[in-house]
Amino acid sequence: MAWERLPGRGCGALHRCLLGAALLLGLRLCTELRRAGAQPPARSGLPGPAPRPPEPPLPPAPAQRRGASRRQVTYVRSGRRAPPGGGGSGTQEPGCCPPRGRPRRKGPRWHIDLQPWAGPARSLDEEALRFLRYISTIQVVFQAQIACDHVSTDSLATDSSPSKKPWSVCLDDRFGLGHQIRNKQCRLYSLGLGSDDTHFEVSMANDGCEVHRFDPTVKSAHVLESERFWYHRLSVDWRDSHPAVAARKPYSNTRKLRTILNEFGHHKIDVLKADLESAEWKVLENLILEDVLEQIGQLIFEIHLHWPGFEVSGSDSSVVRFWYSLLKELELQDFRLFHSYKDLSKPQLFLKKDIFNASSCYTLSWVNTRWK
């Protein structure tokens, strides 16, 4: 307002004028503070409202984080499948583009799926009879088995002496092993523990296979025995050894099969033969849990039944149920049993008991029906 319009008012009029201007300025300041999110100052003598907590600072722009290290979060996946296109947390933010390149591999499994009990009593008799029937009957009527027209227990050569053990491979053309051998593109992995019986490996190498035998008792790390026959001072196990232990004890150097495949740069194994003296159950479990089976064409395993095996425990019935569940996992991976050999030269023991007319040792051969 114009001060000259206040005649005769003197200092009182000027005081009221200044007070009004101050009130207008205060109201405008309060309005601006409220818009900015701040609280107006408390009036003298009266408690003001509680101050609002400060807003968290905004993250810096991506250009400012160029030198910062990225923080990665690892999610442990459950047995349930993630939705298609989902990330580790199971949900995908809207608007995200689909992943590029090869599809992501399935996450690790931590245990196999146990089969239902063979009977309501959950007894050893029920479990043992189901298991022995599964590994002893080779007929097409059973879904788990398959007929192989050309089973070789030695090699492709007809003048070779018989093998000491019936390590059998299927040479049907539909599974491709015979073709791979003839083209000298076959690869055999042999897992053993100091056995002198290498007749099968020598025969396969002579027929054209690239043979790798893993034996922790050999003195050198890698030995080329012949043109196609390698020895490696490694023991295939269900876990990798600690580097410090491997440095102190070179003869106890152990690796998982997936680790060896990565180190050697091998993506496929046409035949995997294993004679692991009761470690076969845990090694087989590891191959299943880590999805290594899809890289294998045929399996030849010597299984031992006189005791549960390394790091397999529980009641007798639960142990046999675990064995049977492993074989059913192979079936789910499209492996079919085509040959079974009962070794009558070994003690007739089943979990330390002379029962069921069972041998303590069987040699089983499977073929991957999806192998190309």
CSV table of C-alpha atoms in Angstrom, one decimal:
chain,number,residue,atom,x,y,z
A,1,MET,CA,0.0,0.0,0.0
A,2,ALA,CA,1.1,3.6,-0.5
A,3,TRP,CA,2.1,5.2,2.7
A,4,GLU,CA,1.0,8.6,1.7
A,5,ARG,CA,-2.6,7.4,1.9
A,6,LEU,CA,-2.4,7.1,5.6
A,7,PRO,CA,-2.6,10.8,6.7
A,8,GLY,CA,-2.5,11.6,10.3
A,9,ARG,CA,-1.7,8.2,11.4
A,10,GLY,CA,2.0,8.8,12.2
A,11,CYS,CA,4.2,6.0,13.6
A,12,GLY,CA,1.2,3.8,14.5
A,13,ALA,CA,0.1,3.6,10.9
A,14,LEU,CA,3.6,2.8,9.7
A,15,HIS,CA,3.9,0.1,12.4
A,16,ARG,CA,0.7,-1.6,11.2
A,17,CYS,CA,1.8,-1.4,7.7
A,18,LEU,CA,5.1,-3.1,8.4
A,19,LEU,CA,3.4,-5.8,10.5
A,20,GLY,CA,1.0,-6.6,7.6
A,21,ALA,CA,3.8,-6.9,5.1
A,22,ALA,CA,5.7,-9.2,7.5
A,23,LEU,CA,2.6,-11.5,7.8
A,24,LEU,CA,2.2,-11.7,4.1
A,25,LEU,CA,5.9,-12.6,3.7
A,26,GLY,CA,5.6,-15.2,6.4
A,27,LEU,CA,2.5,-16.8,4.8
A,28,ARG,CA,4.3,-16.9,1.5
A,29,LEU,CA,7.4,-18.5,3.1
A,30,CYS,CA,5.3,-21.2,4.8
A,31,THR,CA,3.6,-22.0,1.6
A,32,GLU,CA,6.9,-22.5,-0.2
A,33,LEU,CA,8.3,-24.6,2.7
A,34,ARG,CA,5.2,-26.9,2.6
A,35,ARG,CA,5.6,-27.3,-1.2
A,36,ALA,CA,9.3,-28.2,-0.6
A,37,GLY,CA,8.4,-30.8,2.1
A,38,ALA,CA,9.8,-29.0,5.1
A,39,GLN,CA,8.0,-28.0,8.3
A,40,PRO,CA,7.4,-24.4,9.3
A,41,PRO,CA,9.2,-23.2,12.4
A,42,ALA,CA,7.3,-23.5,15.7
A,43,ARG,CA,5.8,-20.5,17.2
A,44,SER,CA,7.4,-19.1,20.3
A,45,GLY,CA,6.2,-20.9,23.4
A,46,LEU,CA,4.4,-23.7,21.7
A,47,PRO,CA,5.8,-27.1,20.7
A,48,GLY,CA,6.1,-27.6,17.0
A,49,PRO,CA,5.2,-30.8,15.1
A,50,ALA,CA,7.7,-33.6,15.1
A,51,PRO,CA,10.2,-33.1,12.4
A,52,ARG,CA,9.9,-35.4,9.4
A,53,PRO,CA,12.8,-37.8,8.8
A,54,PRO,CA,15.1,-36.7,6.0
A,55,GLU,CA,14.5,-38.3,2.6
A,56,PRO,CA,17.1,-40.9,1.5
A,57,PRO,CA,19.6,-39.6,-1.0
A,58,LEU,CA,18.9,-40.5,-4.6
A,59,PRO,CA,21.4,-43.0,-6.1
A,60,PRO,CA,24.0,-41.4,-8.3
A,61,ALA,CA,23.6,-41.5,-12.1
A,62,PRO,CA,25.1,-44.6,-13.9
A,63,ALA,CA,27.8,-42.4,-15.3
A,64,GLN,CA,29.0,-41.7,-11.7
A,65,ARG,CA,29.2,-45.5,-10.9
A,66,ARG,CA,31.6,-46.3,-13.7
A,67,GLY,CA,34.5,-47.0,-11.4
A,68,ALA,CA,32.5,-48.8,-8.7
A,69,SER,CA,32.4,-52.6,-8.3
A,70,ARG,CA,29.2,-54.4,-9.0
A,71,ARG,CA,27.6,-56.3,-6.2
A,72,GLN,CA,26.2,-59.8,-7.2
A,73,VAL,CA,23.6,-61.6,-5.2
A,74,THR,CA,23.3,-65.4,-5.5
A,75,TYR,CA,19.9,-67.0,-5.2
A,76,VAL,CA,19.6,-70.6,-4.1
A,77,ARG,CA,16.9,-72.2,-6.3
A,78,SER,CA,14.4,-74.6,-4.9
A,79,GLY,CA,13.2,-77.7,-6.7
A,80,ARG,CA,10.4,-75.8,-8.4
A,81,ARG,CA,11.1,-74.5,-11.9
A,82,ALA,CA,11.3,-70.7,-12.4
A,83,PRO,CA,8.7,-69.2,-14.7
A,84,PRO,CA,9.8,-68.8,-18.3
A,85,GLY,CA,12.0,-65.8,-18.7
A,86,GLY,CA,12.4,-65.3,-15.0
A,87,GLY,CA,15.5,-64.4,-13.2
A,88,GLY,CA,17.1,-65.8,-10.0
A,89,SER,CA,14.4,-64.2,-7.8
A,90,GLY,CA,11.6,-65.9,-9.8
A,91,THR,CA,10.0,-62.7,-11.1
A,92,GLN,CA,11.0,-60.4,-13.9
A,93,GLU,CA,10.6,-56.7,-13.9
A,94,PRO,CA,8.2,-55.4,-16.5
A,95,GLY,CA,9.6,-54.1,-19.6
A,96,CYS,CA,12.8,-56.2,-19.4
A,97,CYS,CA,14.0,-57.5,-22.7
A,98,PRO,CA,14.4,-61.3,-23.1
A,99,PRO,CA,17.9,-62.8,-22.4
A,100,ARG,CA,20.2,-63.2,-25.3
A,101,GLY,CA,22.5,-66.1,-26.3
A,102,ARG,CA,22.2,-69.7,-25.0
A,103,PRO,CA,19.4,-70.5,-22.6
A,104,ARG,CA,20.4,-70.6,-18.9
A,105,ARG,CA,21.2,-74.0,-17.5
A,106,LYS,CA,19.1,-75.4,-14.8
A,107,GLY,CA,20.2,-74.6,-11.3
A,108,PRO,CA,21.8,-77.2,-9.1
A,109,ARG,CA,19.8,-79.8,-7.3
A,110,TRP,CA,20.7,-80.7,-3.7
A,111,HIS,CA,19.1,-84.2,-3.4
A,112,ILE,CA,17.4,-86.7,-5.6
A,113,ASP,CA,13.7,-87.5,-5.5
A,114,LEU,CA,13.2,-90.7,-3.6
A,115,GLN,CA,10.8,-93.2,-5.0
A,116,PRO,CA,7.7,-94.3,-3.0
A,117,TRP,CA,8.2,-97.3,-0.7
A,118,ALA,CA,7.9,-100.6,-2.4
A,119,GLY,CA,5.2,-101.7,0.0
A,120,PRO,CA,3.2,-100.6,3.1
A,121,ALA,CA,5.5,-102.4,5.5
A,122,ARG,CA,8.6,-100.5,4.3
A,123,SER,CA,10.6,-103.6,4.9
A,124,LEU,CA,13.9,-104.8,3.5
A,125,ASP,CA,12.2,-107.7,1.7
A,126,GLU,CA,9.9,-105.4,-0.2
A,127,GLU,CA,12.7,-103.0,-1.2
A,128,ALA,CA,15.2,-105.7,-2.1
A,129,LEU,CA,12.9,-107.7,-4.2
A,130,ARG,CA,11.9,-104.6,-6.2
A,131,PHE,CA,15.5,-103.5,-6.7
A,132,LEU,CA,16.9,-107.0,-7.7
A,133,ARG,CA,14.0,-107.5,-10.1
A,134,TYR,CA,14.8,-104.2,-11.7
A,135,ILE,CA,18.5,-104.9,-12.3
A,136,SER,CA,18.1,-108.6,-13.1
A,137,THR,CA,15.3,-108.7,-15.7
A,138,ILE,CA,16.2,-107.5,-19.2
A,139,GLN,CA,13.0,-107.5,-21.1
A,140,VAL,CA,11.4,-105.0,-23.4
A,141,VAL,CA,8.1,-105.2,-21.4
A,142,PHE,CA,9.7,-103.2,-18.7
A,143,GLN,CA,9.9,-99.5,-19.5
A,144,ALA,CA,13.3,-99.1,-17.9
A,145,GLN,CA,15.0,-101.7,-20.1
A,146,ILE,CA,15.7,-101.8,-23.9
A,147,ALA,CA,16.8,-104.5,-26.3
A,148,CYS,CA,20.2,-104.0,-27.9
A,149,ASP,CA,20.8,-106.2,-31.0
A,150,HIS,CA,24.6,-105.8,-31.1
A,151,VAL,CA,26.1,-106.1,-27.6
A,152,SER,CA,29.9,-106.1,-27.5
A,153,THR,CA,31.6,-107.4,-24.4
A,154,ASP,CA,35.1,-107.0,-25.8
A,155,SER,CA,35.7,-104.9,-29.0
A,156,LEU,CA,34.8,-104.7,-32.6
A,157,ALA,CA,37.6,-107.1,-33.5
A,158,THR,CA,36.5,-110.8,-33.8
A,159,ASP,CA,39.9,-112.3,-32.9
A,160,SER,CA,40.4,-110.7,-29.5
A,161,SER,CA,40.6,-112.7,-26.4
A,162,PRO,CA,37.5,-112.5,-24.0
A,163,SER,CA,37.6,-109.8,-21.5
A,164,LYS,CA,38.0,-110.6,-17.8
A,165,LYS,CA,34.8,-108.7,-17.0
A,166,PRO,CA,31.8,-108.2,-19.2
A,167,TRP,CA,32.1,-104.5,-19.8
A,168,SER,CA,29.3,-104.3,-22.4
A,169,VAL,CA,28.6,-101.5,-24.9
A,170,CYS,CA,25.7,-101.3,-27.4
A,171,LEU,CA,26.8,-101.0,-31.0
A,172,ASP,CA,23.3,-100.5,-32.6
A,173,ASP,CA,23.4,-97.9,-35.3
A,174,ARG,CA,20.5,-96.0,-33.7
A,175,PHE,CA,22.8,-95.0,-30.8
A,176,GLY,CA,25.8,-94.0,-32.9
A,177,LEU,CA,28.7,-95.6,-30.9
A,178,GLY,CA,29.7,-98.0,-33.7
A,179,HIS,CA,29.8,-95.1,-36.2
A,180,GLN,CA,31.9,-93.0,-33.8
A,181,ILE,CA,34.4,-95.9,-33.4
A,182,ARG,CA,34.7,-96.5,-37.1
A,183,ASN,CA,35.3,-92.8,-37.7
A,184,LYS,CA,37.8,-92.8,-34.8
A,185,GLN,CA,35.8,-90.1,-33.0
A,186,CYS,CA,34.9,-92.1,-29.9
A,187,ARG,CA,35.9,-91.0,-26.4
A,188,LEU,CA,36.0,-93.4,-23.4
A,189,TYR,CA,36.4,-92.4,-19.7
A,190,SER,CA,37.5,-95.2,-17.4
A,191,LEU,CA,37.2,-94.6,-13.6
A,192,GLY,CA,39.2,-97.1,-11.5
A,193,LEU,CA,41.1,-97.6,-8.3
A,194,GLY,CA,44.4,-99.4,-9.1
A,195,SER,CA,42.9,-102.3,-11.0
A,196,ASP,CA,45.2,-104.1,-13.4
A,197,ASP,CA,42.4,-105.2,-15.7
A,198,THR,CA,42.7,-102.8,-18.6
A,199,HIS,CA,41.8,-105.2,-21.3
A,200,PHE,CA,38.6,-103.4,-22.2
A,201,GLU,CA,40.3,-100.0,-22.4
A,202,VAL,CA,43.1,-101.3,-24.6
A,203,SER,CA,40.6,-103.0,-26.9
A,204,MET,CA,38.6,-99.8,-27.3
A,205,ALA,CA,41.7,-97.8,-27.9
A,206,ASN,CA,42.8,-100.3,-30.6
A,207,ASP,CA,39.4,-100.0,-32.2
A,208,GLY,CA,39.7,-96.2,-32.5
A,209,CYS,CA,38.5,-94.7,-29.2
A,210,GLU,CA,40.4,-91.9,-27.4
A,211,VAL,CA,40.7,-93.5,-23.9
A,212,HIS,CA,41.3,-91.6,-20.7
A,213,ARG,CA,41.8,-93.8,-17.6
A,214,PHE,CA,41.7,-92.0,-14.2
A,215,ASP,CA,43.7,-93.8,-11.5
A,216,PRO,CA,45.1,-92.0,-8.4
A,217,THR,CA,47.8,-94.7,-8.0
A,218,VAL,CA,49.8,-93.8,-11.2
A,219,LYS,CA,53.1,-91.9,-10.5
A,220,SER,CA,52.9,-89.2,-13.1
A,221,ALA,CA,50.1,-86.6,-13.6
A,222,HIS,CA,49.5,-87.5,-17.2
A,223,VAL,CA,50.9,-90.5,-19.1
A,224,LEU,CA,50.4,-91.3,-22.8
A,225,GLU,CA,50.5,-95.1,-22.7
A,226,SER,CA,49.9,-95.5,-26.4
A,227,GLU,CA,48.6,-93.4,-29.3
A,228,ARG,CA,45.1,-93.2,-28.0
A,229,PHE,CA,45.4,-94.3,-24.3
A,230,TRP,CA,46.0,-91.8,-21.6
A,231,TYR,CA,46.5,-92.3,-17.8
A,232,HIS,CA,45.7,-89.5,-15.4
A,233,ARG,CA,46.6,-89.3,-11.7
A,234,LEU,CA,43.1,-88.3,-10.7
A,235,SER,CA,40.4,-89.9,-8.7
A,236,VAL,CA,36.8,-89.1,-9.8
A,237,ASP,CA,34.8,-88.4,-6.8
A,238,TRP,CA,31.5,-86.8,-5.8
A,239,ARG,CA,33.3,-83.6,-4.6
A,240,ASP,CA,36.4,-81.7,-5.4
A,241,SER,CA,39.4,-81.9,-3.1
A,242,HIS,CA,40.7,-78.8,-1.3
A,243,PRO,CA,43.7,-77.3,-3.1
A,244,ALA,CA,45.8,-77.4,0.1
A,245,VAL,CA,45.1,-81.1,0.5
A,246,ALA,CA,45.9,-81.8,-3.1
A,247,ALA,CA,49.2,-79.9,-2.8
A,248,ARG,CA,50.2,-81.9,0.3
A,249,LYS,CA,49.0,-85.3,-0.9
A,250,PRO,CA,49.4,-85.5,-4.7
A,251,TYR,CA,48.2,-89.1,-4.8
A,252,SER,CA,44.8,-88.1,-3.2
A,253,ASN,CA,43.9,-85.6,-5.9
A,254,THR,CA,40.2,-85.9,-6.5
A,255,ARG,CA,37.9,-84.1,-8.9
A,256,LYS,CA,34.2,-84.2,-9.8
A,257,LEU,CA,33.6,-85.4,-13.3
A,258,ARG,CA,32.1,-82.0,-14.3
A,259,THR,CA,35.3,-80.4,-13.1
A,260,ILE,CA,37.5,-82.7,-15.2
A,261,LEU,CA,35.4,-82.2,-18.3
A,262,ASN,CA,35.8,-78.4,-17.9
A,263,GLU,CA,39.5,-78.7,-17.3
A,264,PHE,CA,40.1,-81.0,-20.3
A,265,GLY,CA,37.7,-79.1,-22.6
A,266,HIS,CA,35.6,-82.2,-23.3
A,267,HIS,CA,31.9,-81.7,-24.0
A,268,LYS,CA,30.9,-85.3,-24.6
A,269,ILE,CA,31.8,-88.8,-23.4
A,270,ASP,CA,30.7,-91.7,-25.6
A,271,VAL,CA,31.3,-94.3,-22.9
A,272,LEU,CA,31.8,-93.9,-19.1
A,273,LYS,CA,33.1,-97.0,-17.4
A,274,ALA,CA,33.3,-97.0,-13.6
A,275,ASP,CA,34.7,-99.5,-11.1
A,276,LEU,CA,34.9,-97.5,-7.9
A,277,GLU,CA,34.7,-100.1,-5.1
A,278,SER,CA,31.5,-98.9,-3.4
A,279,ALA,CA,32.0,-95.1,-4.2
A,280,GLU,CA,29.8,-95.6,-7.3
A,281,TRP,CA,26.5,-94.6,-5.6
A,282,LYS,CA,27.7,-91.2,-4.5
A,283,VAL,CA,29.4,-90.6,-7.8
A,284,LEU,CA,26.3,-91.5,-9.7
A,285,GLU,CA,24.2,-89.2,-7.5
A,286,ASN,CA,26.6,-86.4,-8.3
A,287,LEU,CA,26.3,-87.0,-12.0
A,288,ILE,CA,22.5,-86.8,-11.7
A,289,LEU,CA,22.4,-83.7,-9.5
A,290,GLU,CA,24.9,-81.7,-11.7
A,291,ASP,CA,23.2,-82.7,-15.0
A,292,VAL,CA,26.4,-84.4,-16.3
A,293,LEU,CA,24.4,-87.3,-17.7
A,294,GLU,CA,23.3,-85.4,-20.8
A,295,GLN,CA,27.0,-85.4,-21.9
A,296,ILE,CA,27.3,-89.2,-21.7
A,297,GLY,CA,26.3,-91.7,-24.3
A,298,GLN,CA,26.6,-95.0,-22.4
A,299,LEU,CA,27.2,-96.0,-18.8
A,300,ILE,CA,28.9,-99.1,-17.5
A,301,PHE,CA,28.9,-99.3,-13.7
A,302,GLU,CA,30.0,-102.0,-11.4
A,303,ILE,CA,27.8,-101.8,-8.3
A,304,HIS,CA,28.5,-103.3,-4.9
A,305,LEU,CA,25.7,-104.5,-2.7
A,306,HIS,CA,27.5,-106.0,0.3
A,307,TRP,CA,27.3,-102.7,2.2
A,308,PRO,CA,25.6,-99.3,1.7
A,309,GLY,CA,28.6,-97.6,0.2
A,310,PHE,CA,30.6,-94.5,1.1
A,311,GLU,CA,28.5,-91.9,2.8
A,312,VAL,CA,25.3,-93.8,2.4
A,313,SER,CA,23.6,-94.5,5.7
A,314,GLY,CA,20.2,-95.3,7.2
A,315,SER,CA,18.2,-98.5,7.7
A,316,ASP,CA,18.7,-101.4,5.3
A,317,SER,CA,15.3,-100.7,3.7
A,318,SER,CA,16.0,-97.0,3.2
A,319,VAL,CA,19.4,-97.7,1.7
A,320,VAL,CA,17.9,-100.0,-0.9
A,321,ARG,CA,15.2,-97.5,-1.6
A,322,PHE,CA,18.0,-94.9,-2.2
A,323,TRP,CA,19.7,-97.3,-4.6
A,324,TYR,CA,16.5,-97.9,-6.5
A,325,SER,CA,15.8,-94.1,-6.7
A,326,LEU,CA,19.1,-93.5,-8.3
A,327,LEU,CA,18.3,-96.0,-11.0
A,328,LYS,CA,14.9,-94.5,-11.6
A,329,GLU,CA,16.6,-91.1,-12.0
A,330,LEU,CA,18.6,-92.6,-14.8
A,331,GLU,CA,15.4,-93.7,-16.4
A,332,LEU,CA,14.0,-90.1,-16.1
A,333,GLN,CA,17.1,-89.0,-18.0
A,334,ASP,CA,16.3,-91.4,-20.8
A,335,PHE,CA,18.9,-94.0,-19.9
A,336,ARG,CA,17.8,-97.6,-20.5
A,337,LEU,CA,19.4,-100.7,-19.0
A,338,PHE,CA,20.4,-103.1,-21.8
A,339,HIS,CA,22.8,-105.5,-20.1
A,340,SER,CA,23.2,-106.9,-16.6
A,341,TYR,CA,25.8,-109.3,-15.3
A,342,LYS,CA,25.7,-111.1,-12.0
A,343,ASP,CA,29.2,-111.9,-10.7
A,344,LEU,CA,29.0,-115.3,-9.1
A,345,SER,CA,32.7,-115.3,-8.2
A,346,LYS,CA,32.0,-112.6,-5.5
A,347,PRO,CA,30.5,-113.4,-2.1
A,348,GLN,CA,26.7,-113.8,-2.2
A,349,LEU,CA,26.0,-111.0,0.3
A,350,PHE,CA,23.3,-108.4,0.3
A,351,LEU,CA,23.9,-105.7,2.9
A,352,LYS,CA,26.1,-108.2,4.9
A,353,LYS,CA,23.4,-110.8,4.8
A,354,ASP,CA,23.2,-114.1,2.8
A,355,ILE,CA,19.7,-113.5,1.5
A,356,PHE,CA,17.7,-113.2,-1.7
A,357,ASN,CA,20.3,-115.3,-3.6
A,358,ALA,CA,21.9,-112.1,-4.6
A,359,SER,CA,25.5,-111.5,-5.5
A,360,SER,CA,27.5,-108.7,-3.9
A,361,CYS,CA,28.6,-107.4,-7.3
A,362,TYR,CA,26.7,-106.6,-10.5
A,363,THR,CA,27.9,-104.9,-13.7
A,364,LEU,CA,25.2,-102.8,-15.4
A,365,SER,CA,25.2,-101.1,-18.8
A,366,TRP,CA,22.9,-98.3,-19.8
A,367,VAL,CA,22.5,-96.5,-23.1
A,368,ASN,CA,21.3,-92.8,-23.5
A,369,THR,CA,18.4,-93.1,-25.9
A,370,ARG,CA,18.7,-89.5,-26.8
A,371,TRP,CA,22.4,-89.7,-27.7
A,372,LYS,CA,23.3,-88.4,-31.1
